[in-house]
Coordinates of C-alpha atoms in Angstrom, one line a residue:
A1 CA 12.4 35.7 -38.2
Q2 CA 11.0 33.8 -35.3
A3 CA 11.2 30.5 -36.9
Q4 CA 15.0 31.0 -37.9
A5 CA 15.5 32.2 -34.2
Q6 CA 13.9 29.1 -33.0
A7 CA 15.9 26.8 -35.5
Q8 CA 19.2 28.6 -34.3
A9 CA 18.4 27.9 -30.5
Q10 CA 17.7 24.3 -31.3
A11 CA 20.8 23.8 -33.2
A12 CA 22.6 25.6 -30.2
M13 CA 21.3 23.1 -27.9
R14 CA 22.0 20.3 -30.0
A15 CA 25.5 21.4 -30.3
Q16 CA 25.9 21.7 -26.4
A17 CA 24.4 18.3 -26.0
A18 CA 27.2 16.7 -28.4
A19 CA 29.6 18.8 -26.5
N20 CA 28.5 17.4 -23.3
V21 CA 28.7 13.8 -24.5
R22 CA 32.3 14.5 -25.8
G23 CA 33.4 16.0 -22.4
D24 CA 31.7 12.9 -20.7
V25 CA 33.7 10.4 -23.1
E26 CA 37.0 12.5 -22.8
A27 CA 36.7 12.6 -19.1
Q28 CA 36.2 8.5 -19.0
A29 CA 39.4 8.6 -21.0
A30 CA 41.2 10.8 -18.9
A31 CA 39.9 8.7 -15.6
L32 CA 41.2 5.6 -17.3
A33 CA 44.8 7.1 -17.5
A34 CA 44.6 8.4 -14.1
D35 CA 43.8 4.9 -12.7
G36 CA 47.0 3.5 -14.5
I37 CA 44.7 1.1 -16.6
D38 CA 46.1 0.2 -19.9
P39 CA 43.6 0.9 -22.8
A40 CA 45.2 -2.0 -24.8
T41 CA 43.8 -4.4 -22.2
L42 CA 40.4 -3.3 -22.4
L43 CA 40.6 -2.9 -26.4
R44 CA 41.1 -6.7 -26.3
D45 CA 37.8 -7.5 -24.5
R46 CA 34.8 -5.2 -25.5
N47 CA 32.6 -6.8 -22.8
S48 CA 35.1 -6.1 -19.9
A49 CA 35.7 -2.6 -21.4
F50 CA 31.8 -1.9 -21.4
E51 CA 31.7 -3.2 -17.5
H52 CA 34.4 -0.8 -16.6
F53 CA 32.8 2.1 -18.4
R54 CA 29.6 1.3 -16.8
K55 CA 30.8 1.3 -13.2
S56 CA 32.5 4.5 -13.7
Y57 CA 29.7 6.1 -15.7
R58 CA 28.6 9.3 -14.1
K59 CA 24.7 8.5 -15.0
N60 CA 25.0 4.9 -13.8
Q61 CA 23.9 5.7 -10.3
V62 CA 20.7 7.1 -11.6
I63 CA 20.1 4.0 -13.7
E64 CA 20.6 1.7 -10.7
E65 CA 18.4 3.8 -8.6
N66 CA 15.6 3.7 -11.3
K67 CA 16.1 -0.2 -11.7
A68 CA 15.7 -0.6 -7.8
L69 CA 12.6 1.6 -8.0
L70 CA 11.2 -0.3 -10.8
K71 CA 11.9 -3.6 -8.8
D72 CA 9.9 -2.2 -5.8
K73 CA 6.8 -1.1 -8.0
Y74 CA 6.6 -4.7 -9.6
A75 CA 6.6 -6.2 -6.1
E76 CA 4.0 -3.6 -4.9
A77 CA 2.0 -4.3 -8.1
K78 CA 2.2 -8.0 -7.5
A79 CA 0.9 -7.7 -3.9
L80 CA -1.9 -5.2 -4.9
G81 CA -2.9 -7.8 -7.8
A82 CA -3.0 -10.6 -5.2
A83 CA -5.1 -8.5 -2.5
V84 CA -7.7 -7.4 -5.6
N85 CA -8.0 -11.2 -6.7
A86 CA -8.6 -11.8 -2.8
S87 CA -11.0 -9.2 -2.5
R88 CA -13.1 -10.4 -5.4
A89 CA -13.2 -14.0 -4.5
K90 CA -14.1 -13.0 -1.0
I91 CA -17.0 -10.9 -2.1
N92 CA -18.3 -13.6 -4.3
K93 CA -18.0 -16.2 -1.6
L94 CA -20.0 -14.0 0.7
K95 CA -22.8 -13.3 -1.9
S96 CA -23.0 -17.0 -2.2
H97 CA -23.5 -17.3 1.4
I98 CA -26.3 -14.6 1.6
E99 CA -28.1 -16.5 -1.4
Q100 CA -27.8 -19.7 0.5
I101 CA -29.4 -17.9 3.7
R102 CA -32.2 -16.5 1.5
V103 CA -32.9 -19.9 -0.1
E104 CA -33.2 -21.7 3.3
R105 CA -35.3 -18.9 4.6
A106 CA -37.7 -19.5 1.6
M107 CA -37.6 -23.2 2.0
Q108 CA -38.7 -22.6 5.6
G109 CA -41.6 -20.5 4.6
L110 CA -42.9 -23.0 2.0
T111 CA -42.8 -25.8 4.7
G112 CA -44.9 -23.8 7.2
G113 CA -41.9 -23.0 9.5
D114 CA -40.9 -19.4 10.7
A115 CA -39.3 -17.7 7.8
G116 CA -38.7 -14.5 10.0
G117 CA -41.0 -12.5 7.8
D118 CA -39.3 -9.2 6.7
A119 CA -37.0 -9.2 9.7
A120 CA -33.4 -8.8 8.8
D121 CA -31.1 -11.8 9.3
P122 CA -28.2 -11.0 11.6
E123 CA -25.9 -13.3 9.7
E124 CA -27.1 -11.8 6.4
E125 CA -26.5 -8.4 7.7
Q126 CA -22.9 -9.1 8.9
Y127 CA -22.1 -10.6 5.4
K128 CA -23.5 -7.6 3.6
E129 CA -21.2 -5.3 5.9
T130 CA -18.2 -7.5 5.3
I131 CA -18.9 -7.2 1.5
E132 CA -19.0 -3.3 1.6
R133 CA -15.6 -3.3 3.3
E134 CA -14.2 -5.8 0.9
K135 CA -15.7 -3.5 -2.1
A136 CA -14.1 -0.4 -0.6
S137 CA -10.5 -2.4 -0.1
Y138 CA -11.1 -3.7 -3.7
K139 CA -11.6 -0.3 -5.2
A140 CA -8.7 1.3 -3.3
N141 CA -6.2 -1.6 -4.5
F142 CA -7.6 -1.6 -8.0
N143 CA -7.1 2.3 -8.2
R144 CA -3.6 2.1 -7.1
L145 CA -2.8 -0.6 -9.5
K146 CA -3.8 1.7 -12.3
E147 CA -1.5 4.4 -11.0
L148 CA 1.3 1.7 -10.7
K149 CA 0.9 0.9 -14.2
T150 CA 1.5 4.3 -15.5
E151 CA 4.5 4.5 -13.0
I152 CA 5.9 1.3 -14.2
E153 CA 5.6 2.4 -18.0
H154 CA 7.2 5.6 -17.3
L155 CA 10.1 4.0 -15.4
Q156 CA 10.5 1.5 -18.2
L157 CA 10.8 4.3 -20.7
M158 CA 13.1 6.3 -18.7
L159 CA 15.5 3.2 -18.4
E160 CA 15.2 2.4 -22.1
Q161 CA 16.5 5.8 -22.8
S162 CA 19.3 5.5 -20.3
R163 CA 20.3 2.3 -21.8
K164 CA 20.5 3.8 -25.2
R165 CA 22.5 6.8 -24.0
L166 CA 24.6 4.5 -22.1
Q167 CA 25.4 2.3 -25.0
K168 CA 25.9 5.4 -27.3
D169 CA 28.5 7.1 -25.0
F170 CA 30.2 3.8 -24.4
D171 CA 30.6 3.5 -28.3
G172 CA 32.1 6.9 -28.3
W173 CA 34.6 6.2 -25.5
F174 CA 35.6 3.0 -27.0
A175 CA 36.2 4.5 -30.5
L176 CA 38.2 7.2 -28.5
L177 CA 40.3 4.4 -26.9
E178 CA 40.6 2.7 -30.4
R179 CA 41.8 6.0 -31.8
Q180 CA 44.3 6.4 -28.9
G181 CA 45.6 3.0 -29.3
Q182 CA 46.3 3.4 -33.1
G183 CA 48.0 6.6 -32.3
A184 CA 50.3 5.1 -29.7
A185 CA 51.1 2.2 -32.1
G186 CA 51.8 4.7 -34.8
D187 CA 54.1 6.9 -32.7
G188 CA 56.0 3.7 -31.3
A189 CA 56.5 2.4 -34.9
A190 CA 58.0 5.9 -35.8
A191 CA 60.2 6.1 -32.8
E192 CA 61.5 2.7 -33.6
A193 CA 62.0 3.7 -37.2
G194 CA 63.8 6.8 -36.2
G195 CA 66.2 4.9 -33.8
R196 CA 67.5 2.8 -36.7
P197 CA 70.3 4.2 -39.0
T198 CA 69.2 5.0 -42.5
P199 CA 70.8 2.5 -44.8
R200 CA 73.2 4.2 -47.3
L201 CA 73.3 3.4 -50.9
A202 CA 76.9 1.8 -51.9
R203 CA 79.0 4.5 -53.9
R204 CA 79.2 3.3 -57.4
R205 CA 82.8 3.0 -58.6
G206 CA 83.8 4.4 -61.8
P207 CA 85.6 2.5 -64.7
P208 CA 89.4 1.8 -63.7

């Protein structure tokens, strides 16, 4: 009984969704008539019809907002990627400087010069501090980049679903226009036929 109730509920939800789609399509057709646009003009050019439908589509604003948001996410991801690469390069460069300082100190010790013993080198310590800051920046930017990847994939999925819904609703709207156009053409033909006199058969005369 519970499974049957769930199936009935799902069927009701699908029926409601279909009714909403029909309502959207019929509303678009009514708006077309209210704007005084001849459907026959749009029927001759499907691309122009799609552009007209898209601009007046009630969900188009959400689609455009998501497209703009996705563009911003791409720009942020690009900037973060550049920052991550810059931090990595800087860390590697600073490590090379530290290695160079240590080699020079070792060489001084071998030649009998003052290698400084175990005393910390101020320049090396400064490099180490800079490396730690760059590591923190690298980690923060890298983690944000991972978050952005998930957000971008989600937005791409939403846009793909919206595009499919837009195309489906447009197809329904265009089919409705075609049916209306065919109906108008049929009514016109019938009216024209009704305005012409019905031909009568000539009365056949009998033999004289």
